């Protein structure tokens, strides 16, 4: 007895079989994540190393090259490249796609750990991170209020940032534009010279006399006590009483050679929203978590803590990746439902029978909903790729049911069989052909899941989703369709046959005539088929090829790098000027500016102040007649008035997050010297800028900052017993400052800068 016969005779079994698939699919749907693209693991590792104040040449020879040499011995490297700037070295290790990302990251850590001790003195431990597409910034929140920015920063850090970091799925929260509280100790070199005090003495005094260490255990009878030396300074002003040394028999304190300020670390970043200074919190999600769920959870937490904030403190969500994801998925879902309705109407148009239409249409929701179970099992999310597969499957999953139903319908109409008998006979008659057709479709789509390369990683979920939905439709057509046909179809007279209508008759005659003509002119059909096939090549070139579609997201950003040597104040003045001009662009709703490091890797008081980004939020697409790309072109024309700037006008990437430069095409130049490479690079970029179709042409050649060099007279230094290291340390502290200790207040610790 065939499966179809069992289901025809046991309708409850057939119903429960399909209902089980539907129920599992519905519960799985509720647990599916919602994202823009699939989570793809790229085996790419970055090694970031900082040495404060080091020149490019020193970083290149002392840090970049040694790390490159040791990392290059790892097996499976595809591309190894580095970027070296003042004080920072970034090495990008791209492995072959068949290498596991976590394994690659661990191998890089193991290799780099072997040369950490050989790096120049003062080098921070290298930060080794696996590039994770799924752990990117997903939203930014600005915090502003009618009070000092230091107070706003404290509130943003303690009452908002630290609370958001506890939300499930949040990987990190980076604060930009805040004034970090610090204790600043300013010293007067003339007074120090008068008392014969050196900078190392002051530094050592601050370190050694502001400390708290355990002192072991003390037995007191039958009690055991822990000994703790209470050496921390309890009040900021007490730092001025700290004794540095003795001069002519009397103690010399900090207040004798300088002053202490309860202030902030040197600001190296600025954040602004619509022209008003603010603190910006950039939220990054954890790998594998759902973007929409994390964003919604953060928003709920912001609403929850909003009542506990001071009345003048306001939070505002500026960038929000979930907005576009929700709109995109809702649009795809709408097309999915509309497609199912149109498919059902098409079936009704030909069969002209409501019962038959409903029986065939049941295959669509059953197959689609059942596919959600497989998606959850495979760890897929509802994204553009999987939803594309489901939309495509809507027109395919009904095919098997229509073929079997049409054959049953034919047996009932033309042969006069009862629906019960026709369901069994007609299904058995065409079962092999239906199975062959379905398996051929599965063979077409399933191999997509095994494609190689980056495209294969992205479309794996597409192939599996479509193939599984088609397989479920085959099961439905052999179980539910014949059972429903046997129970609900009604016999019809030939006079009332659906094939007797004028519409069907006209199509039947036209198709018959076309088929007869085609069989008589086979070579013509073969030539036409060949022409159509070959035409795909020029048509593809006309349409264009892109990995990610350029969607109008009603938002874009401008990445700006100013000439080397610009101070934070000068960069800020330039950005304010750009903001005022951008505000005049059509459709601009919000403008968010961030200057300085937005990656969270720089320490307080450090970071590049010549780079920044301006984010522009436009009014929604339905409220304007022009596109986002028209406004971006207007922004480029505006920026053409500033030839000294290096800029990039771009959409907000879903892969790299905001604030990073994107490029469609990259060329790597190799040569014997940096001078010749610079000349060649300038020639190429000049030609590309003059070529139509290229915008935002730039090179990765670092903008060199002007230097003030102190050259040591070694003979004089040796006569005075002064080492070069002492001179360098003294200049470094007196000019650049250095965090030398910690000040503890309640449960918080703050840097003490000398």
XYZ file of C-alpha atoms in Angstrom:
754
model
C 0.000 0.000 0.000
C 1.494 3.355 -1.071
C 1.838 6.361 1.222
C -0.916 8.168 -0.705
C -3.310 5.217 -0.235
C -2.575 5.150 3.511
C -3.344 8.862 3.797
C -6.527 8.550 1.714
C -7.806 5.756 3.962
C -6.436 7.316 7.173
C -7.250 11.053 6.932
C -6.441 11.659 10.611
C -2.917 10.304 10.079
C -2.394 12.560 7.034
C -3.736 15.580 8.904
C -1.621 14.995 12.003
C 1.477 14.408 9.880
C 1.103 17.815 8.260
C -0.014 19.488 11.490
C 3.096 18.208 13.275
C 5.261 19.900 10.662
C 3.251 23.113 10.933
C 3.281 23.229 14.748
C 7.022 22.617 14.910
C 7.499 25.311 12.278
C 5.388 27.850 14.178
C 7.296 27.322 17.410
C 10.607 27.475 15.526
C 9.547 30.712 13.814
C 9.159 32.415 17.199
C 12.773 31.533 18.067
C 14.337 32.518 14.743
C 16.602 35.532 14.768
C 16.009 38.549 12.566
C 18.991 39.998 10.735
C 19.993 41.669 7.488
C 22.463 39.015 6.290
C 23.526 35.531 7.441
C 26.211 35.207 10.079
C 29.319 34.289 8.087
C 32.650 33.377 9.645
C 35.593 34.994 7.836
C 38.971 33.590 8.987
C 40.569 37.027 9.348
C 42.577 38.136 12.384
C 43.824 41.626 13.267
C 46.827 42.376 15.484
C 46.839 45.932 16.877
C 49.885 47.150 18.789
C 50.432 50.613 20.259
C 53.568 52.401 21.431
C 52.672 55.893 22.584
C 54.652 58.632 20.829
C 56.641 56.310 18.534
C 57.396 57.474 15.001
C 56.290 55.588 11.902
C 59.835 54.366 11.225
C 60.235 53.089 14.787
C 56.856 51.330 14.707
C 57.623 49.778 11.323
C 61.053 48.402 12.239
C 60.509 47.647 15.926
C 56.906 46.408 16.002
C 55.317 45.737 12.620
C 58.111 43.772 10.953
C 58.903 41.448 13.914
C 55.213 40.577 14.308
C 54.802 40.076 10.552
C 57.806 37.743 10.428
C 56.561 35.528 13.248
C 52.931 35.484 12.048
C 54.002 34.668 8.494
C 55.145 31.213 9.667
C 51.528 30.147 10.342
C 50.082 27.715 7.815
C 47.116 28.656 5.628
C 47.653 32.428 5.272
C 46.119 33.891 2.119
C 46.956 37.601 2.535
C 49.150 39.324 5.125
C 49.134 43.117 5.145
C 49.884 45.876 7.627
C 49.275 49.567 8.210
C 51.688 51.551 10.363
C 50.992 54.996 11.783
C 52.474 57.132 14.543
C 52.245 55.024 17.671
C 50.040 52.282 16.228
C 50.609 49.168 14.115
C 47.747 47.188 12.576
C 48.389 43.822 10.938
C 45.578 42.047 9.078
C 46.005 38.295 8.603
C 43.557 36.832 6.096
C 43.478 33.032 6.017
C 42.112 30.661 3.403
C 38.357 30.211 3.727
C 38.597 26.568 4.748
C 40.422 27.552 7.954
C 38.433 27.885 11.164
C 38.299 31.468 12.441
C 38.765 30.624 16.166
C 41.640 28.254 15.357
C 43.326 30.918 13.217
C 42.978 33.511 15.991
C 44.482 31.139 18.561
C 47.434 30.321 16.298
C 48.137 34.041 15.847
C 47.953 34.586 19.632
C 50.391 31.736 20.238
C 52.904 33.076 17.716
C 52.686 36.727 18.831
C 53.081 35.762 22.501
C 56.555 34.417 21.730
C 57.935 37.852 20.738
C 56.069 40.188 23.114
C 59.144 40.423 25.352
C 61.287 41.462 22.347
C 59.144 44.457 21.418
C 60.402 47.970 22.315
C 60.100 49.094 25.946
C 56.745 50.709 26.659
C 54.876 48.793 23.961
C 51.363 47.853 25.039
C 50.456 44.157 24.772
C 49.187 43.428 21.229
C 45.403 43.218 20.900
C 44.506 40.165 18.786
C 40.946 39.983 17.504
C 39.103 37.708 15.087
C 37.267 39.753 12.489
C 33.621 39.017 13.125
C 30.976 40.261 10.688
C 28.331 39.551 13.286
C 29.941 41.538 16.124
C 29.706 45.013 14.657
C 28.206 48.284 15.950
C 24.425 48.080 15.648
C 23.293 51.343 17.248
C 24.497 54.556 18.853
C 22.941 56.497 21.709
C 23.743 60.110 22.524
C 23.530 61.437 26.071
C 23.225 65.201 26.582
C 22.197 67.599 29.331
C 22.342 71.196 30.515
C 25.436 70.718 32.638
C 29.204 70.326 32.490
C 30.329 67.647 30.012
C 32.338 65.953 32.767
C 29.139 65.434 34.778
C 27.317 64.191 31.670
C 30.171 61.752 31.086
C 29.968 60.409 34.651
C 26.200 59.903 34.310
C 26.566 58.327 30.874
C 29.237 55.957 32.155
C 27.791 54.882 35.489
C 24.033 55.054 34.930
C 23.736 54.202 31.226
C 26.846 52.539 29.767
C 27.413 50.102 32.612
C 23.713 49.200 32.659
C 23.489 48.650 28.884
C 26.539 46.370 29.018
C 24.523 43.926 31.145
C 21.822 43.523 28.461
C 21.867 40.085 26.861
C 23.584 40.064 23.473
C 25.537 43.306 24.002
C 29.229 42.696 23.373
C 30.675 46.117 24.181
C 29.684 49.756 24.628
C 32.243 52.322 23.441
C 32.037 55.876 24.756
C 33.056 58.731 22.445
C 33.206 62.447 23.215
C 33.249 62.163 26.993
C 35.493 63.938 29.466
C 37.042 61.188 31.571
C 37.643 62.302 35.134
C 41.295 62.339 36.206
C 43.590 63.813 38.834
C 46.133 66.038 37.083
C 49.428 66.832 38.807
C 51.119 69.831 37.156
C 54.772 70.501 37.999
C 56.932 73.595 37.358
C 60.303 72.666 35.785
C 61.952 75.833 37.193
C 60.921 75.029 40.762
C 62.009 71.420 40.283
C 65.411 72.651 39.111
C 65.698 74.927 42.136
C 65.125 71.975 44.476
C 67.222 69.626 42.282
C 64.274 67.293 41.712
C 63.939 65.174 38.585
C 60.755 63.979 36.907
C 61.451 60.288 37.763
C 61.553 61.277 41.454
C 58.103 62.861 41.245
C 56.745 59.896 39.306
C 58.177 57.381 41.776
C 56.799 59.380 44.731
C 53.286 59.325 43.282
C 53.533 55.610 42.583
C 55.159 54.496 45.808
C 53.229 56.702 48.252
C 49.747 56.076 46.855
C 49.469 52.346 47.174
C 47.605 49.700 49.130
C 49.124 46.227 49.503
C 48.238 43.099 51.485
C 50.641 42.300 54.323
C 49.909 38.677 55.072
C 48.053 37.233 58.090
C 48.285 37.940 61.827
C 47.338 35.383 64.465
C 45.590 36.920 67.492
C 44.825 34.111 69.879
C 42.228 31.929 68.171
C 41.532 34.590 65.499
C 43.269 35.103 62.186
C 43.442 38.662 60.866
C 44.414 39.926 57.438
C 47.006 42.695 57.471
C 46.461 45.474 54.957
C 48.679 48.538 54.571
C 46.416 51.580 54.098
C 48.584 53.726 51.856
C 46.085 55.173 49.402
C 45.497 58.916 49.365
C 41.874 59.482 50.374
C 41.378 63.025 49.090
C 42.489 64.773 45.903
C 43.958 67.785 47.715
C 46.050 65.452 49.884
C 48.196 64.800 46.805
C 49.646 68.305 47.302
C 50.941 67.240 50.740
C 52.777 64.253 49.326
C 56.542 64.454 50.079
C 58.746 64.029 47.024
C 62.202 64.412 48.647
C 64.134 66.461 51.193
C 66.137 69.568 50.354
C 68.482 71.153 52.904
C 66.817 69.260 55.695
C 63.213 70.102 54.944
C 60.612 68.079 53.036
C 59.672 69.169 49.534
C 56.023 68.494 48.760
C 54.045 68.473 45.523
C 52.617 71.927 46.300
C 56.160 73.308 46.514
C 56.881 72.390 42.899
C 53.406 72.423 41.326
C 49.692 72.016 41.852
C 47.004 69.308 41.793
C 43.743 69.590 39.869
C 40.628 67.463 40.174
C 39.892 67.635 36.457
C 39.713 65.484 33.322
C 42.147 63.652 31.090
C 43.134 65.509 27.936
C 40.107 65.271 25.591
C 40.945 63.385 22.389
C 37.430 62.903 21.020
C 34.277 64.938 20.452
C 30.687 63.858 19.877
C 27.884 66.134 18.781
C 24.230 65.738 17.789
C 22.622 68.463 15.706
C 25.270 70.973 16.771
C 25.092 70.265 20.525
C 27.931 68.588 22.433
C 27.038 65.189 23.796
C 28.466 61.833 24.843
C 27.966 59.097 22.270
C 27.622 55.427 23.238
C 28.330 52.961 20.407
C 26.723 49.569 21.079
C 28.308 46.440 19.588
C 26.536 43.104 19.733
C 27.951 39.677 20.529
C 28.630 37.257 17.705
C 25.690 35.000 16.862
C 23.067 37.174 18.551
C 20.047 38.673 16.846
C 20.418 42.337 15.881
C 16.751 43.268 16.225
C 16.384 41.495 19.576
C 19.500 43.173 21.006
C 18.438 46.637 19.802
C 14.930 46.200 21.188
C 16.379 45.022 24.520
C 18.688 48.045 24.719
C 15.805 50.406 23.931
C 13.680 48.751 26.616
C 16.529 49.147 29.105
C 16.909 52.838 28.145
C 13.213 53.379 28.793
C 13.570 51.578 32.126
C 16.498 53.681 33.379
C 15.144 56.924 31.887
C 13.051 57.578 34.989
C 16.121 57.365 37.233
C 18.164 59.909 35.272
C 18.318 63.601 36.254
C 15.586 65.680 34.665
C 17.932 67.576 32.322
C 19.673 64.437 30.983
C 18.197 63.096 27.735
C 19.100 60.061 25.635
C 18.518 59.825 21.907
C 18.943 56.773 19.658
C 20.653 58.048 16.498
C 21.843 55.094 14.437
C 19.767 51.936 14.607
C 20.521 49.022 12.291
C 17.275 47.288 13.248
C 15.170 49.990 11.550
C 16.262 48.995 8.064
C 16.232 45.281 8.909
C 12.640 45.456 10.121
C 11.526 47.415 7.067
C 13.317 45.036 4.714
C 11.975 41.850 6.296
C 8.445 43.293 6.531
C 8.604 44.145 2.818
C 9.785 40.630 1.967
C 7.063 39.102 4.146
C 4.493 41.245 2.365
C 5.734 39.986 -1.000
C 5.730 36.428 0.362
C 2.050 36.650 1.297
C 1.162 38.494 -1.905
C 2.988 35.858 -3.947
C 1.069 33.055 -2.246
C -2.237 34.822 -2.979
C -1.333 35.380 -6.638
C -0.267 31.747 -7.039
C -3.607 30.617 -5.586
C -5.511 32.973 -7.899
C -3.587 31.626 -10.891
C -4.598 28.066 -9.970
C -8.218 29.172 -9.595
C -8.092 30.944 -12.968
C -7.275 27.691 -14.729
C -9.222 25.167 -12.658
C -12.221 27.433 -12.020
C -12.957 25.424 -8.890
C -12.704 26.897 -5.398
C -12.275 23.535 -3.657
C -9.404 22.565 -5.948
C -7.754 25.931 -5.445
C -7.895 25.613 -1.644
C -6.570 22.045 -1.726
C -3.598 23.036 -3.884
C -2.928 26.239 -1.944
C -2.622 24.383 1.371
C 0.786 23.188 0.163
C 2.199 26.727 0.304
C 1.823 27.566 4.026
C 2.473 23.960 5.048
C 5.793 23.776 3.183
C 6.944 27.286 4.104
C 6.078 27.001 7.810
C 7.653 23.542 8.082
C 10.886 24.987 6.667
C 11.270 27.169 9.767
C 12.010 24.025 11.790
C 14.970 23.181 9.591
C 16.172 26.816 9.678
C 16.194 26.820 13.475
C 17.980 23.443 13.572
C 20.656 24.721 11.176
C 21.109 27.961 13.121
C 19.831 30.183 10.303
C 18.082 33.508 10.800
C 15.346 35.319 8.935
C 17.421 37.541 6.688
C 17.518 38.803 3.122
C 19.049 35.568 1.829
C 16.745 33.050 3.539
C 13.662 35.200 2.875
C 14.693 35.376 -0.788
C 14.720 31.581 -0.785
C 11.247 31.399 0.770
C 9.829 33.929 -1.719
C 11.265 31.866 -4.569
C 9.902 28.665 -3.021
C 6.323 30.035 -2.926
C 5.948 29.485 -6.662
C 7.656 26.092 -6.554
C 6.160 24.278 -3.551
C 2.674 24.375 -5.076
C 3.815 22.668 -8.302
C 3.682 19.090 -7.003
C 0.269 19.603 -5.442
C -1.080 21.226 -8.636
C 0.214 18.412 -10.870
C -1.288 15.683 -8.691
C -4.520 17.612 -8.110
C -4.903 18.328 -11.825
C -4.521 14.634 -12.619
C -7.090 13.733 -9.948
C -9.342 16.500 -11.308
C -8.958 15.071 -14.835
C -9.900 11.578 -13.680
C -12.999 12.943 -11.983
C -14.087 15.176 -14.898
C -13.130 13.141 -17.964
C -13.420 9.558 -16.722
C -16.231 10.072 -14.290
C -14.432 8.365 -11.401
C -15.365 9.074 -7.828
C -13.011 11.454 -6.001
C -11.995 8.655 -3.616
C -10.995 6.289 -6.424
C -9.481 9.061 -8.575
C -7.263 10.261 -5.730
C -5.616 6.858 -5.421
C -5.415 6.029 -9.133
C -4.280 9.435 -10.339
C -1.634 9.843 -7.620
C -0.157 6.401 -8.320
C -0.221 7.115 -12.046
C 1.852 10.283 -11.835
C 3.860 9.686 -8.653
C 7.111 8.758 -10.398
C 7.008 11.807 -12.674
C 6.280 14.142 -9.747
C 9.094 12.631 -7.713
C 11.531 12.985 -10.624
C 10.545 16.637 -11.124
C 10.940 17.456 -7.438
C 14.272 15.681 -7.084
C 15.561 17.541 -10.141
C 14.690 20.844 -8.411
C 16.398 19.721 -5.200
C 19.471 18.775 -7.227
C 19.487 22.309 -8.661
C 19.248 24.191 -5.349
C 21.013 21.937 -2.832
C 24.494 22.234 -4.420
C 24.321 25.990 -3.759
C 24.828 25.109 -0.091
C 28.191 23.560 -0.982
C 29.549 26.423 -3.093
C 33.025 27.629 -2.234
C 34.269 31.131 -1.567
C 32.603 34.036 0.177
C 29.513 33.818 -2.057
C 29.083 30.192 -1.023
C 29.239 31.139 2.657
C 26.435 33.647 2.208
C 24.199 31.496 -0.006
C 24.507 28.286 1.981
C 21.320 29.118 3.879
C 19.577 29.977 0.596
C 20.254 26.572 -0.972
C 19.295 24.563 2.105
C 16.111 26.586 2.710
C 14.766 26.223 -0.840
C 15.737 22.533 -1.091
C 14.052 21.652 2.208
C 10.834 23.508 1.378
C 10.653 21.670 -1.961
C 11.197 18.328 -0.206
C 8.358 19.126 2.222
C 6.104 20.044 -0.714
C 6.732 16.576 -2.174
C 5.653 14.989 1.110
C 2.547 17.197 1.238
C 1.602 16.322 -2.354
C 1.743 12.582 -1.550
C -0.137 12.833 1.754
C -2.349 15.843 2.314
C -3.286 16.631 -1.309
C -4.736 13.194 -2.242
C -6.494 12.917 1.140
C -8.180 16.311 0.759
C -9.047 15.583 -2.894
C -10.704 12.312 -1.935
C -12.751 14.017 0.782
C -13.665 17.401 -0.707
C -13.704 17.181 -4.519
C -17.131 16.748 -6.086
C -17.915 14.971 -9.360
C -18.833 17.298 -12.258
C -20.675 16.930 -15.497
C -18.631 17.284 -18.669
C -20.905 20.140 -19.655
C -19.664 22.084 -16.633
C -16.012 21.088 -17.023
C -13.391 23.751 -16.351
C -11.836 22.897 -19.718
C -14.963 23.949 -21.606
C -14.609 27.639 -20.770
C -13.602 30.177 -23.406
C -10.464 31.220 -21.537
C -9.102 27.703 -21.203
C -10.109 26.795 -24.770
C -8.257 29.812 -26.188
C -5.099 28.985 -24.237
C -5.406 25.320 -25.204
C -5.653 26.145 -28.915
C -2.796 28.645 -28.793
C -0.531 26.254 -26.909
C -1.401 23.375 -29.229
C -0.643 25.458 -32.299
C 2.642 26.713 -30.794
C 3.691 23.178 -29.920
C 2.940 21.844 -33.400
C 4.856 24.723 -35.028
C 7.821 24.189 -32.712
C 8.009 20.500 -33.509
C 7.990 21.263 -37.250
C 10.727 23.936 -36.864
C 13.043 22.343 -34.309
C 16.211 24.024 -35.523
C 14.609 27.464 -35.171
C 13.697 26.698 -31.570
C 17.232 25.417 -30.848
C 18.813 28.551 -32.324
C 16.442 30.817 -30.362
C 17.205 28.897 -27.165
C 20.950 29.251 -27.818
C 20.597 32.998 -28.478
C 18.608 33.483 -25.281
C 21.221 31.548 -23.303
C 24.157 33.473 -24.749
C 22.383 36.811 -24.243
C 22.741 36.426 -20.477
C 26.418 37.475 -20.701
C 25.915 40.957 -22.244
C 22.722 41.463 -20.260
C 24.584 40.744 -17.022
C 27.175 43.379 -17.940
C 24.413 45.909 -18.605
C 22.636 45.138 -15.331
C 25.861 45.203 -13.337
C 27.260 42.974 -10.622
C 27.410 43.760 -6.917
C 27.923 41.642 -3.818
C 25.605 43.690 -1.591
C 22.724 45.718 -3.076
C 22.879 49.495 -2.680
C 19.656 50.039 -0.787
C 18.220 53.404 0.144
C 18.474 53.191 3.940
C 17.701 56.893 4.519
C 21.119 57.323 6.095
C 24.740 57.733 5.083
C 27.997 58.935 6.578
C 30.968 61.048 5.585
C 34.401 59.854 6.725
C 36.846 62.764 6.976
C 40.588 62.872 7.565
C 42.184 66.274 7.991
C 45.816 67.093 7.118
C 48.457 65.937 9.587
C 49.154 68.248 12.491
C 45.595 69.484 13.008
C 44.739 69.902 16.681
C 41.443 68.749 18.124
C 40.218 72.349 18.222
C 41.096 72.974 14.574
C 39.545 69.686 13.460
C 36.420 70.489 15.464
C 36.124 73.940 13.871
C 36.337 72.351 10.417
C 33.702 69.756 11.303
C 31.372 72.459 12.610
C 31.725 74.255 9.297
C 30.899 71.036 7.412
C 27.912 70.390 9.683
C 26.429 73.810 8.913
C 26.717 73.130 5.178
C 25.358 69.578 5.422
C 22.356 70.889 7.342
C 21.340 72.722 4.163
C 21.167 69.481 2.159
C 17.653 68.347 1.268
C 15.975 65.837 3.540
C 18.545 65.909 6.372
C 16.852 65.155 9.694
C 19.708 64.413 12.135
C 23.463 65.028 12.022
C 25.784 63.189 14.390
C 29.484 64.034 14.511
C 32.228 61.950 16.076
C 35.874 63.039 16.084
C 38.665 60.798 17.310
C 38.870 57.091 17.999
C 35.515 55.292 17.899
C 36.910 51.757 18.231
C 37.581 51.894 21.975
C 41.223 50.824 21.533
C 42.845 54.125 22.499
C 43.630 54.886 26.124
C 42.333 58.054 27.806
C 44.330 61.063 26.667
C 45.374 59.343 23.447
C 43.935 58.755 19.983
C 44.053 60.331 16.530
C 42.257 63.689 16.415
C 42.573 64.159 12.646
C 39.883 61.619 11.728
C 36.148 61.618 12.273
C 32.776 60.866 10.775
C 29.569 62.781 10.160
C 26.414 60.666 10.120
C 23.402 62.077 8.286
C 19.924 60.695 8.893
C 17.400 61.545 6.152
C 13.629 61.679 6.310
C 11.941 58.369 5.511
C 11.837 57.178 1.916
C 8.093 57.697 1.628
C 8.415 61.373 2.516
C 10.771 62.314 -0.338
C 10.839 62.058 -4.124
C 14.641 61.871 -4.414
C 16.979 59.069 -3.372
C 19.642 58.844 -0.714
C 22.241 58.619 -3.494
C 21.160 62.000 -4.880
C 21.864 63.571 -1.486
C 25.199 61.744 -1.288
C 26.165 63.220 -4.663
C 25.231 66.684 -3.379
C 27.476 66.078 -0.359
C 30.383 65.136 -2.653
C 29.957 68.366 -4.621
C 30.010 70.291 -1.360
C 33.167 68.514 -0.176
C 34.916 69.276 -3.480
C 35.503 72.770 -2.044
C 37.877 71.221 0.511
C 40.657 69.625 -1.585
C 42.942 69.310 1.459
C 40.611 66.766 3.093
C 40.562 63.027 2.492
C 36.895 62.079 2.448
C 34.581 59.180 1.702
C 30.807 59.558 1.278
C 29.280 56.124 1.822
C 26.313 54.195 3.062
C 26.356 52.676 6.527
C 27.772 49.188 5.984
C 26.110 46.237 7.672
C 29.438 44.409 7.742
C 31.914 46.983 9.053
C 29.626 49.111 11.128
C 29.864 52.898 11.093
C 32.898 55.140 11.115
C 35.174 53.011 8.889
C 36.124 53.719 5.305
C 34.690 51.383 2.681
C 35.960 50.764 -0.841
C 34.572 48.840 -3.800
C 37.957 48.427 -5.524
C 41.431 48.214 -3.988
C 44.861 48.095 -5.640
C 47.974 46.997 -3.759
C 51.227 48.620 -4.885
C 54.541 46.868 -4.167
C 57.905 48.519 -4.714
C 61.487 49.031 -3.548
C 60.954 52.204 -1.520
C 58.188 54.210 0.074
C 59.183 57.329 -1.872
C 58.696 55.642 -5.241
C 55.444 54.039 -4.092
C 54.176 57.440 -2.991
C 54.933 58.913 -6.415
C 53.221 56.028 -8.215
C 50.246 56.176 -5.851
C 49.802 59.912 -6.449
C 49.861 59.372 -10.215
C 47.292 56.566 -10.089
C 44.919 58.364 -7.724
C 45.169 61.507 -9.861
C 44.197 59.598 -12.992
C 41.348 57.778 -11.234
C 39.936 61.029 -9.847
C 39.884 62.390 -13.406
C 38.117 59.261 -14.706
C 34.350 59.334 -14.834
C 32.653 56.868 -12.514
C 35.208 56.933 -9.692
C 34.500 58.771 -6.441
C 36.241 59.062 -3.072
C 39.588 57.906 -4.498
C 42.208 57.695 -1.761
C 45.274 55.772 -0.640
C 46.192 54.153 2.660
C 49.401 56.188 2.845
C 49.367 57.541 6.376
C 49.082 61.291 6.859
C 52.389 62.244 8.459
C 52.262 64.633 11.361
C 54.878 67.416 11.577
C 57.577 66.577 14.110
C 59.582 68.565 16.631
C 62.804 66.612 17.124
C 65.033 66.815 20.175
C 68.621 65.839 19.292
C 70.829 64.810 22.225
C 74.457 65.941 22.565
C 75.770 62.609 23.806
C 79.121 63.992 24.945
C 77.518 66.662 27.171
C 74.944 64.172 28.463
C 77.711 61.709 29.373
C 79.682 64.408 31.182
C 76.618 65.297 33.254
C 75.798 61.647 33.930
C 72.444 61.837 32.163
C 71.161 58.925 30.114
C 69.234 59.408 26.864
C 66.398 57.370 28.390
C 66.114 59.869 31.279
C 65.892 62.794 28.865
C 63.261 61.030 26.754
C 61.181 60.125 29.832
C 61.400 63.658 31.198
C 60.308 65.244 27.919
C 57.574 62.652 27.492
C 56.046 63.387 30.905
C 56.507 67.158 30.871
C 55.046 67.515 27.371
C 52.707 64.583 26.820
C 51.882 63.558 30.364
C 51.681 60.040 31.746
C 49.208 58.201 33.993
C 51.407 57.205 36.920
C 48.959 56.092 39.613
C 45.294 55.611 40.549
C 42.995 57.629 42.768
C 40.184 55.677 44.411
C 36.901 57.309 45.365
C 34.261 54.961 46.726
C 34.062 52.086 44.199
C 35.613 53.964 41.280
C 39.259 54.443 40.302
C 40.597 57.363 38.251
C 43.963 57.948 36.585
C 46.494 60.250 38.211
C 48.274 62.096 35.403
C 51.664 63.691 35.884
